[in-house]
Coordinates of N, CA and C in Angstrom, one line a residue:
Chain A
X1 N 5.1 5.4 19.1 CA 4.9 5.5 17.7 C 5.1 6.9 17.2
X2 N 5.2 7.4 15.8 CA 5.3 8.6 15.3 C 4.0 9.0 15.5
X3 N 3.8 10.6 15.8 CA 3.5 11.9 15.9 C 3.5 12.9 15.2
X4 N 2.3 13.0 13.9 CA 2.9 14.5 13.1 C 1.9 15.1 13.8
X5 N 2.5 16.5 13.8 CA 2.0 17.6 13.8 C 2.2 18.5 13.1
X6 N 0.4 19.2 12.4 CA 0.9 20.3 11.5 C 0.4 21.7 11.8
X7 N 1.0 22.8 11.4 CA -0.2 24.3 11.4 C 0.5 25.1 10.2
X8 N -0.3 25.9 10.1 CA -1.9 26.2 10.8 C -2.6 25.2 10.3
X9 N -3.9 25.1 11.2 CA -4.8 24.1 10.7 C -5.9 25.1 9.5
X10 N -5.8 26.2 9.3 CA -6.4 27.0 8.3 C -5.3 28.1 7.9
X11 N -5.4 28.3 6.9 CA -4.2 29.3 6.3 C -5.3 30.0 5.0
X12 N -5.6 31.5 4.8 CA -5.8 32.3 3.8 C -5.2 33.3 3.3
X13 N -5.1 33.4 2.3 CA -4.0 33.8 0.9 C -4.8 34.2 0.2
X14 N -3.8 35.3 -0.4 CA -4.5 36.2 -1.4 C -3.8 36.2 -2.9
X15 N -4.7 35.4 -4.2 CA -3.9 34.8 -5.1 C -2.7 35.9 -5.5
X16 N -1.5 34.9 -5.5 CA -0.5 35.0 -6.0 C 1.0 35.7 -4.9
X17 N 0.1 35.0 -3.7 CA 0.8 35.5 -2.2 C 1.8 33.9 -2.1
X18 N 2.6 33.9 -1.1 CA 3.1 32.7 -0.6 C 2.2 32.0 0.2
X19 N 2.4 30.4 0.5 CA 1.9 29.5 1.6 C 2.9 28.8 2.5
X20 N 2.0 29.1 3.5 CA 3.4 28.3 4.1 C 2.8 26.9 5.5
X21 N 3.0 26.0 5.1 CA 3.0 24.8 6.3 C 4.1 24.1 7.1
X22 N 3.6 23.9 8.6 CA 4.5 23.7 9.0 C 4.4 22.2 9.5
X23 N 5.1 21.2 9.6 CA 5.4 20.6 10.2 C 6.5 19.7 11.1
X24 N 6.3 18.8 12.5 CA 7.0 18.5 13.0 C 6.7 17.1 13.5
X25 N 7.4 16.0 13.4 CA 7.2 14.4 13.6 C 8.1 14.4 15.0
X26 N 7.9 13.1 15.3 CA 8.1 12.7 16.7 C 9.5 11.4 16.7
X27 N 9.7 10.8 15.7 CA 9.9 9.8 15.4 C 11.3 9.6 14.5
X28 N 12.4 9.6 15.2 CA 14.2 9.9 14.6 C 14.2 8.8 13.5
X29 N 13.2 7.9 13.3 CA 13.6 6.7 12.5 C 12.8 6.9 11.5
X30 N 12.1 7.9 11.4 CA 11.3 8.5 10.0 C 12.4 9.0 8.8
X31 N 12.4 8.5 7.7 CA 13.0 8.9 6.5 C 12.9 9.7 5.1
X32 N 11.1 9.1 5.5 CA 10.6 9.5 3.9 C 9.2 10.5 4.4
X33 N 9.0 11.6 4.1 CA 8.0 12.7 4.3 C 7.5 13.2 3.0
X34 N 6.1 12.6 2.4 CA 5.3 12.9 1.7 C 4.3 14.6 2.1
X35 N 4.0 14.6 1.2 CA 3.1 16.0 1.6 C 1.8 15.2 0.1
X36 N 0.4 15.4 1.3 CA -0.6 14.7 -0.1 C -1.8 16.5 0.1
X37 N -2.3 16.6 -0.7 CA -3.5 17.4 -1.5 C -4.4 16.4 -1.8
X38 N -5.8 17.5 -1.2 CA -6.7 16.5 -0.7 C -8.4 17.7 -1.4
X39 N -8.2 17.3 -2.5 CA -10.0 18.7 -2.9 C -11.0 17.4 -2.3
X40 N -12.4 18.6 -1.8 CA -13.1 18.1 -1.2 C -13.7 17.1 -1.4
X41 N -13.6 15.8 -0.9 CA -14.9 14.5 -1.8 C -14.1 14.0 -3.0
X42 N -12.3 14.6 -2.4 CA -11.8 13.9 -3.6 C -10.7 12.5 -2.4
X43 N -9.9 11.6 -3.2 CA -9.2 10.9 -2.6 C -8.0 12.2 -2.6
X44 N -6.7 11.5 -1.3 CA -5.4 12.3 -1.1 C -4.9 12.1 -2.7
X45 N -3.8 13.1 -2.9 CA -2.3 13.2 -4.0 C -1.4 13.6 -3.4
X46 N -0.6 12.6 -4.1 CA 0.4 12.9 -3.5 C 1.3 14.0 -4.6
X47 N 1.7 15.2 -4.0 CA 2.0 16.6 -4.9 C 3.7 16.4 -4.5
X48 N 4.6 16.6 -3.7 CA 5.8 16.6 -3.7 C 5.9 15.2 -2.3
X49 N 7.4 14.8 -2.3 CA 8.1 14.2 -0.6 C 9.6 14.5 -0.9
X50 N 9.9 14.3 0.7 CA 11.6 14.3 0.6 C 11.8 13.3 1.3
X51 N 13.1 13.0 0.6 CA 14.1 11.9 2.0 C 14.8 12.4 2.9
X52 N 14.7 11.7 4.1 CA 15.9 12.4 4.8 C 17.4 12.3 4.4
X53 N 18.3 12.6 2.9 CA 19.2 12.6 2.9 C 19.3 13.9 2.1
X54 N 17.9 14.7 1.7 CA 17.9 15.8 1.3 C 17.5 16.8 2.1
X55 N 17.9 17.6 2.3 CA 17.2 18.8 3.1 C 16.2 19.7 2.1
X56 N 16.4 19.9 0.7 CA 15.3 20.5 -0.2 C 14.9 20.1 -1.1
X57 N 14.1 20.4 -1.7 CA 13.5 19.8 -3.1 C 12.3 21.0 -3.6
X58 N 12.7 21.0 -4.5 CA 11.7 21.9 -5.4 C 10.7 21.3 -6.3
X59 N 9.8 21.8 -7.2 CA 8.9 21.3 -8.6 C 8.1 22.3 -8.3
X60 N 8.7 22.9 -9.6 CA 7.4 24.3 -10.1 C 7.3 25.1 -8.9
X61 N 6.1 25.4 -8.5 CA 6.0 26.3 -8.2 C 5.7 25.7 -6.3
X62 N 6.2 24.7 -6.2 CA 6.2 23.7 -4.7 C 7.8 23.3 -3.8
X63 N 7.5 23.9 -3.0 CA 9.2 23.3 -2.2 C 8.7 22.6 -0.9
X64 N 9.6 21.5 -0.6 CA 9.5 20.9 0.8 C 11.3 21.2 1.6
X65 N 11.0 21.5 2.5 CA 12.5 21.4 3.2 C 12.7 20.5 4.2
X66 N 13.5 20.1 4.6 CA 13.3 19.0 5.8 C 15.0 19.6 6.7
X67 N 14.4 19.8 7.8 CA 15.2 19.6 9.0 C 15.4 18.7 9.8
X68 N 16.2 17.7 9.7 CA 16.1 16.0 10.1 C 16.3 16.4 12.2
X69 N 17.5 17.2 12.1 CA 18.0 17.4 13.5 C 16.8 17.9 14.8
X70 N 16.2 19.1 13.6 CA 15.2 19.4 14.4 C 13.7 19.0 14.5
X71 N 13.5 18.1 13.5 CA 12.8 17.1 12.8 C 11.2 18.6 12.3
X72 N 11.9 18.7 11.8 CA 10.8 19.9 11.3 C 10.9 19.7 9.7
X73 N 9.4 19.6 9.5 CA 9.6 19.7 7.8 C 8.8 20.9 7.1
X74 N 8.7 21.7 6.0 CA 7.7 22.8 5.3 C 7.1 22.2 4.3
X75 N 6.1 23.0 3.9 CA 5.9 23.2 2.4 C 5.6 24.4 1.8
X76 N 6.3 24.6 1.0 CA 5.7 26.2 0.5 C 5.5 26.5 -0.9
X77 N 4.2 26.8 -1.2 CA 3.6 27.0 -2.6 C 3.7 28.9 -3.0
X78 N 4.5 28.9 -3.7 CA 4.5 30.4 -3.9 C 3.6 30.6 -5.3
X79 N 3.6 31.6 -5.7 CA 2.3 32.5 -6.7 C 0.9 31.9 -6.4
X80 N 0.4 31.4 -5.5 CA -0.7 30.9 -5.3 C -1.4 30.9 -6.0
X81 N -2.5 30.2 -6.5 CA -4.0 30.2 -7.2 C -5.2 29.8 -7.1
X82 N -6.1 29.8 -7.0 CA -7.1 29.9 -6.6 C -7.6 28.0 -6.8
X83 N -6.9 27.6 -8.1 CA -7.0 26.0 -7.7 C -6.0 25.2 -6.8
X84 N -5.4 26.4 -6.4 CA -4.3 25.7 -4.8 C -4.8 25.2 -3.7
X85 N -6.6 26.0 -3.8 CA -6.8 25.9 -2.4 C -7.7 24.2 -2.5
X86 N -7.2 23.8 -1.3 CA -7.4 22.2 -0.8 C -7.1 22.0 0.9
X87 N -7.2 21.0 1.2 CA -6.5 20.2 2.5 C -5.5 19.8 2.0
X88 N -4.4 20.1 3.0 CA -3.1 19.7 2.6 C -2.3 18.7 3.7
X89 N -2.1 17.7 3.5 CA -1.2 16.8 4.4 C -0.1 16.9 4.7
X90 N 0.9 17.0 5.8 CA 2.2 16.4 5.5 C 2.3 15.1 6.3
X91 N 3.4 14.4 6.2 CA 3.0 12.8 6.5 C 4.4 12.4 7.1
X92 N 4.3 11.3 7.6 CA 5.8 11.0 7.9 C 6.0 9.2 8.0
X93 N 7.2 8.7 7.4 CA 7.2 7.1 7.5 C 8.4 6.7 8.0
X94 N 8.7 5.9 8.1 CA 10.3 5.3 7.8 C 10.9 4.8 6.7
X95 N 10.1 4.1 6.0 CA 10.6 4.0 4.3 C 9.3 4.6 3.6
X96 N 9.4 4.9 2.5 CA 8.6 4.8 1.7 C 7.6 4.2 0.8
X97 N 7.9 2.7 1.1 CA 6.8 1.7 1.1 C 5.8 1.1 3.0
X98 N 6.3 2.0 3.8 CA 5.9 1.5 4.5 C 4.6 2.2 5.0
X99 N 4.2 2.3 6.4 CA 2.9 3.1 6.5 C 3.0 4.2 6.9
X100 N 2.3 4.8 6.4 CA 2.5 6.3 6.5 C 1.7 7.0 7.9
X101 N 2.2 8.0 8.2 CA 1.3 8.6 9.3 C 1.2 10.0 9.3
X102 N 0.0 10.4 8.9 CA -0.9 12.3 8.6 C -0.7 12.6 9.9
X103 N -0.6 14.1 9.5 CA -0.9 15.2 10.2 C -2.1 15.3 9.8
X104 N -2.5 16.6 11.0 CA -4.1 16.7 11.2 C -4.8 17.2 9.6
X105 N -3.8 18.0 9.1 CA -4.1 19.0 7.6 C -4.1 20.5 8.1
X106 N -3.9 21.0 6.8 CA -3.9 22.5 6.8 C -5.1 23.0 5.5
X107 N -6.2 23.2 5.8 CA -7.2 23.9 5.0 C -6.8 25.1 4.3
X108 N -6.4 25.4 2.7 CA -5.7 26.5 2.8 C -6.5 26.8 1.6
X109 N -7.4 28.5 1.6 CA -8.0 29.0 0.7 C -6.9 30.6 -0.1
X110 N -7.2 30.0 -1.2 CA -6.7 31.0 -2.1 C -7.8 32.0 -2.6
X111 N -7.9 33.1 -2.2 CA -8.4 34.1 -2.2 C -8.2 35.3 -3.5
X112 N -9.2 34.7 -5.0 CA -8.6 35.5 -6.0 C -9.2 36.6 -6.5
Chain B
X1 N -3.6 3.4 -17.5 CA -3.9 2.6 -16.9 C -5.1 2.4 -15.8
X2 N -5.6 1.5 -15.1 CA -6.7 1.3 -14.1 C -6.4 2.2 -12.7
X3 N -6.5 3.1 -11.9 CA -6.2 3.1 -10.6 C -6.8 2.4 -9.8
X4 N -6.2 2.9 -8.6 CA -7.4 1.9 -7.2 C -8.9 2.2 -6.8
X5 N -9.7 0.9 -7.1 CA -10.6 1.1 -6.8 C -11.3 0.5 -5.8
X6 N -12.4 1.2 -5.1 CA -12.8 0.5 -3.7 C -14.4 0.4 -4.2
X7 N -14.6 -0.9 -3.5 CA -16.9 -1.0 -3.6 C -17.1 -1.5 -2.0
X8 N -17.9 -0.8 -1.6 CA -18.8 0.2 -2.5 C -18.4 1.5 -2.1
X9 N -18.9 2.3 -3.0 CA -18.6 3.9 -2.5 C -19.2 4.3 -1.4
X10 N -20.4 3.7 -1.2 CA -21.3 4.2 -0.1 C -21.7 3.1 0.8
X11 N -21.5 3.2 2.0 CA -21.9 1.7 3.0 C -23.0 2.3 4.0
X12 N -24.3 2.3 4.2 CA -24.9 2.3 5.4 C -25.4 1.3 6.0
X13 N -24.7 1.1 6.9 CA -25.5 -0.2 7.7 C -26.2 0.1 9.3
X14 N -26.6 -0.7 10.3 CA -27.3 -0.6 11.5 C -26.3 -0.9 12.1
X15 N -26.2 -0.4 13.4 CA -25.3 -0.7 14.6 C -25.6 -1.9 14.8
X16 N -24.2 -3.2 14.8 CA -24.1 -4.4 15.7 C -24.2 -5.2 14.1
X17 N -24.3 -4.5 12.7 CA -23.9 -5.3 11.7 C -22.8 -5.5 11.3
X18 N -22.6 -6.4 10.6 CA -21.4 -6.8 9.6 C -21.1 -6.7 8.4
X19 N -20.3 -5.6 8.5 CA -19.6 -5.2 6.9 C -18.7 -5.4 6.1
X20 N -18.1 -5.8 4.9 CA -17.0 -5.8 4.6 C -16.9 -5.0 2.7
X21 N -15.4 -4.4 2.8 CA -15.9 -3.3 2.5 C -13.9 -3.7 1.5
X22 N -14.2 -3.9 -0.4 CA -13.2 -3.8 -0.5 C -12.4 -3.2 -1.6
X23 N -11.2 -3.5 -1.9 CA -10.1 -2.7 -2.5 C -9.6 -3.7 -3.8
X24 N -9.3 -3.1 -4.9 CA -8.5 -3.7 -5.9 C -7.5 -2.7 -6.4
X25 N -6.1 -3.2 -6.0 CA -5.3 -2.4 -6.6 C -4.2 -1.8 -7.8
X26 N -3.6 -1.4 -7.4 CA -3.3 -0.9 -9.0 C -2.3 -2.3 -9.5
X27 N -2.7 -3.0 -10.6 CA -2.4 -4.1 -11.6 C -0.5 -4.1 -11.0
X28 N -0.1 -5.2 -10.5 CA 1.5 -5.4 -10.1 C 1.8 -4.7 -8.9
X29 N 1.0 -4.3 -7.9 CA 1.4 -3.1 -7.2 C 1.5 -4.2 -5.5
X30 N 2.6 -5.0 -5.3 CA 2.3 -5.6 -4.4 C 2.3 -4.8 -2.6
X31 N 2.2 -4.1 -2.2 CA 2.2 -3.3 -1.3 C 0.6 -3.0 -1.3
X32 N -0.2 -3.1 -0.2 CA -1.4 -2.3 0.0 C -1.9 -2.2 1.0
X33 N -2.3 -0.7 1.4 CA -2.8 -0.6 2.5 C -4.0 0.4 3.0
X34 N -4.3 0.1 4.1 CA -5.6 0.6 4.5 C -5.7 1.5 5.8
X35 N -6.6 2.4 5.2 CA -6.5 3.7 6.0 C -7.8 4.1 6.2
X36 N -8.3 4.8 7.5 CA -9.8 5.2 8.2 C -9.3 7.0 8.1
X37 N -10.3 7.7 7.6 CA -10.3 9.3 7.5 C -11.4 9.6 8.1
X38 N -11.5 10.4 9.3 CA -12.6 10.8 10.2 C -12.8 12.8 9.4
X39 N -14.1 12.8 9.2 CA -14.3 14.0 9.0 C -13.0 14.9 9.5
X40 N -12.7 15.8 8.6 CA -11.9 16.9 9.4 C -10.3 16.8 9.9
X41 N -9.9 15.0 9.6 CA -8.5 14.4 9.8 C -8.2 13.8 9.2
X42 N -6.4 14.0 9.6 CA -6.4 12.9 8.4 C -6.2 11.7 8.2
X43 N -6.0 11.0 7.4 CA -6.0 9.7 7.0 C -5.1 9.1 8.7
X44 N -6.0 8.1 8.7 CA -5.5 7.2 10.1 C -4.8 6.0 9.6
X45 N -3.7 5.4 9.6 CA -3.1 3.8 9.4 C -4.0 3.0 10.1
X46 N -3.9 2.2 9.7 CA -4.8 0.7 9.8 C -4.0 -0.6 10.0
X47 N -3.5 -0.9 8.3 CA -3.2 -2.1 8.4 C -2.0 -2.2 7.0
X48 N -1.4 -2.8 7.0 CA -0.5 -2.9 5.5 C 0.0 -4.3 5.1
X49 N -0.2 -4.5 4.0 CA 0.5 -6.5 3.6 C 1.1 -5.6 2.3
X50 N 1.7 -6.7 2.5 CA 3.1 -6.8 1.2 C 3.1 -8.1 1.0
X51 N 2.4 -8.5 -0.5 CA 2.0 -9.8 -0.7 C 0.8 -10.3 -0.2
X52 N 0.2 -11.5 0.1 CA -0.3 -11.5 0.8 C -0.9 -11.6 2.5
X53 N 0.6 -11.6 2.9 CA 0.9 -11.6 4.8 C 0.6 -9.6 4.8
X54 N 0.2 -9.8 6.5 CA -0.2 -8.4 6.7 C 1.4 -8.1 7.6
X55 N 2.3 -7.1 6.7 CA 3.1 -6.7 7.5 C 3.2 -6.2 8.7
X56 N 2.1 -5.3 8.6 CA 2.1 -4.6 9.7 C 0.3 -4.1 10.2
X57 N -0.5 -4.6 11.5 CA -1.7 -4.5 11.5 C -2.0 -3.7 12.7
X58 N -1.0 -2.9 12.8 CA -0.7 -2.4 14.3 C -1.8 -1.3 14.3
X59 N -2.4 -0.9 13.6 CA -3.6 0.9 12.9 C -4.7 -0.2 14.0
X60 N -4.8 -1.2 13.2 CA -6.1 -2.3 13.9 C -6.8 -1.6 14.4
X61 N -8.3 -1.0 15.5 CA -8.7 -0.6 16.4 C -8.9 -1.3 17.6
X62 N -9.5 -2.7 17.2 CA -9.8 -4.0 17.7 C -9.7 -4.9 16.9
X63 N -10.2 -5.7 18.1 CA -10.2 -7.1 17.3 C -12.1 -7.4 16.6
X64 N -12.4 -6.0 16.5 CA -13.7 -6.4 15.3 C -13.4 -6.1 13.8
X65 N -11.8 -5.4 13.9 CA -11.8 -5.0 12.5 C -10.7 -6.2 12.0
X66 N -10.9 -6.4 10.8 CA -10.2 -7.7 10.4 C -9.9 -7.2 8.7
X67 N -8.7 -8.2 8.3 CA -8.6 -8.0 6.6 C -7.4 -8.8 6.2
X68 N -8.3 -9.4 5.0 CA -7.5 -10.3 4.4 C -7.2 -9.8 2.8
X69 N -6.2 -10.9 2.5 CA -6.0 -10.2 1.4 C -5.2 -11.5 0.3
X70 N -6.2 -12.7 0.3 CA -5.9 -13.9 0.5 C -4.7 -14.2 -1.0
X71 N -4.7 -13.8 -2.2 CA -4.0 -14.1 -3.4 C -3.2 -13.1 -3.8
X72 N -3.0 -11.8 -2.7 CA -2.2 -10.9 -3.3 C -2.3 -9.5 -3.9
X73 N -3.5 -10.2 -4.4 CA -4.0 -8.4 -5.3 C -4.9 -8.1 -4.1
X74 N -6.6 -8.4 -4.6 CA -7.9 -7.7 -3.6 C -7.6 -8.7 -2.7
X75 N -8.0 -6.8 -1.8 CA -8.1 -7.4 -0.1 C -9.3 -6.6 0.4
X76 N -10.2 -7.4 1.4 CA -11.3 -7.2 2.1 C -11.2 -6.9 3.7
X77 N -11.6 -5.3 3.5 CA -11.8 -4.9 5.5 C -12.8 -5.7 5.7
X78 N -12.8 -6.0 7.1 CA -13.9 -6.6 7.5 C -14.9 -5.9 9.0
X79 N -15.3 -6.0 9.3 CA -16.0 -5.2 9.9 C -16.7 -5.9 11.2
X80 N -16.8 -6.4 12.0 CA -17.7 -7.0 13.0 C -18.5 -6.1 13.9
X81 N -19.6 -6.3 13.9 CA -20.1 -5.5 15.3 C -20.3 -4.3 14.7
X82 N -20.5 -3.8 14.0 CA -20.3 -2.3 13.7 C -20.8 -1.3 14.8
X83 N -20.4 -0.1 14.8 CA -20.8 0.8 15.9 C -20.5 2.2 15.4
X84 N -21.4 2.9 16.2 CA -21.7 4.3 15.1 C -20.1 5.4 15.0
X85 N -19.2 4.6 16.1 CA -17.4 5.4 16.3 C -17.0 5.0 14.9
X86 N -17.4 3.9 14.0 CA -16.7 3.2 13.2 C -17.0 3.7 11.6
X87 N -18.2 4.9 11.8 CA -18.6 5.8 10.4 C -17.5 6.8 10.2
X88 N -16.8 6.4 9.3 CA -15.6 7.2 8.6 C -15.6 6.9 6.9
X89 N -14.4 7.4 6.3 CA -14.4 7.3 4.8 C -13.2 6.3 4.8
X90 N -13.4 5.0 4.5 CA -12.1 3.9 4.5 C -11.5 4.0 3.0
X91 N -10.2 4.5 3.3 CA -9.4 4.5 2.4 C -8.3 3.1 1.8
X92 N -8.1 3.1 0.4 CA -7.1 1.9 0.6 C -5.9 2.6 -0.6
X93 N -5.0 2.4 -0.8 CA -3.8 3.0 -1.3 C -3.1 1.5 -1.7
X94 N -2.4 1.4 -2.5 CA -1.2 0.6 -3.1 C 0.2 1.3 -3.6
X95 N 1.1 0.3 -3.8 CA 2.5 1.1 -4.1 C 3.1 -0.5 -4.9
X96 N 4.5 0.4 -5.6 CA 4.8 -0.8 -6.1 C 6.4 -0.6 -5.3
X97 N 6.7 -1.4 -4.6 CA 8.0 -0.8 -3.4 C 9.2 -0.8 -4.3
X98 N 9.4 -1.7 -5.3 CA 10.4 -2.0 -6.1 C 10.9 -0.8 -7.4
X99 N 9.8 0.1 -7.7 CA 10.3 1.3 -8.3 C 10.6 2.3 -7.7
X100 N 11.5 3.2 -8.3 CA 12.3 4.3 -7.8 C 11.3 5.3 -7.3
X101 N 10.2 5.2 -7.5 CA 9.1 6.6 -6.8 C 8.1 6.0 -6.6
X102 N 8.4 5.8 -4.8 CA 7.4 4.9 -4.4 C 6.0 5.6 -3.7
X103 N 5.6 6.2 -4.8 CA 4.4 6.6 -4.3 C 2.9 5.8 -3.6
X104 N 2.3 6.4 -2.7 CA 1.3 5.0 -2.3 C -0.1 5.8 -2.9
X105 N -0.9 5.4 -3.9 CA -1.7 5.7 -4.7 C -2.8 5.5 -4.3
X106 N -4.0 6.6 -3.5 CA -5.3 6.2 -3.1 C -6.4 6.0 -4.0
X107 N -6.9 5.0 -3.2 CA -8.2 4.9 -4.3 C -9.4 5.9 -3.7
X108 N -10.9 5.7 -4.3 CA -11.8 6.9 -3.9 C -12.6 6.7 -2.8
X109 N -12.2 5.6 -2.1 CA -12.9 5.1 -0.1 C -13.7 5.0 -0.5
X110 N -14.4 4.4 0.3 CA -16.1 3.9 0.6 C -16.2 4.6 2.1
X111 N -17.4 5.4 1.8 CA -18.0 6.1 3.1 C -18.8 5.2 4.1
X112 N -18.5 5.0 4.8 CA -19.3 4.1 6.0 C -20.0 4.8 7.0
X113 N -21.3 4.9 6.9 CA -22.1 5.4 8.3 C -23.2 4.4 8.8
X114 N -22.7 4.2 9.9 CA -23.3 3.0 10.9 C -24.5 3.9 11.9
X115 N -25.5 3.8 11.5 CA -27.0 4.7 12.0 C -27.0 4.2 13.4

């Protein structure tokens, strides 16, 4: 079955620095890669995903990239802010209605 | 509109009870599924129906955990045997597969600690 893996599992930033997450799935039949945000004692959101027929995607101040070949995916939040910091998921499926599978998370404090 | 909501928010029960623990999802949203979050990780797959057949139950742990989801909309984890491995935050999420942004929408879990 699929395998994500993500790091760092903690990342600190100093507001208005870049972030950066990394991750890598196991699974060539995966399509659809969510990334969810997660504040403490709150339920996941889901903030950006890509498909695999895109390699980027943007929104505001959020990018995901996807490397299907090397099955590596990012996320990177540039100008950081201090309500940036959360647990961050990236995820991986085969379709988009189907079941999704987390990485461990990345705890990322913005430091303002 | 309503999002997903799960009862109860809070579950404690005694080792070797029986709980069931459930979800109502977002109004049309035929896709729903269910997910275990262990302190500190993340969200684990469980189980998923589309409609009311369980597509895919393969997350299962055992065969103490069970769920139905008999008319379509609310569906019920079920719980047997409980044991203190099985204290996590149970998540449930819906989607509506047939629109162009198929987001799967969590609701706020019920916390389960089995003493």
């Amino acid at each position: 079955g699929e395998n994500v893996e993500q790091h760092p599992s903690t990342l600190s930033v100093q507001e208005g620095d870049s972030a950066v997450i990394k991750c890598t799935y196991s699974d060539s039949a995966s399509n659809y890669f969510p990334w969810y945000k997660q504040e403490l004692g709150k339920r996941p959101q889901l903030i950006i995903d890509i498909r695999s027929n895109v390699g980027e995607k943007k929104d505001q101040r959020i990018a995901v990239t996807l490397n299907k070949t090397a099955k590596h995916f990012s996320l990177h939040i540039t100008e950081t802010q201090p309500e940036d910091s959360a647990v961050y998921f990236c995820a991986a499926s085969e379709t988009s209605y189907d079941k999704v599978i987390f990485g461990p998370g990345t705890s990322l404090s913005v430091i303002p | 509109g309503a999002g997903v909501s799960q009862t109860p928010s809070n579950k404690v029960t005694e080792k070797g009870k029986y709980v069931e623990l459930r979800c109502d999802p977002i109004s049309g949203h035929t896709a729903l599924y269910w997910y275990r979050q262990s302190l500190g990780q993340g969200p684990e797959f469980l189980i998923y129906f589309q409609g009311t057949g369980a597509a895919d139950d393969s997350g299962l742990p055992n065969d103490r955990f069970f769920a139905v989801r008999p008319e379509g909309s609310v569906s019920t984890l079920k719980i047997q045997r409980t044991e203190r491995g099985d204290s996590a935050v149970y998540l449930c999420a819906s989607s509506h597969p047939d629109s162009s942004y198929n987001e799967q929408f969590f609701g706020p879990g019920t916390r389960l600690t089995v003493l």
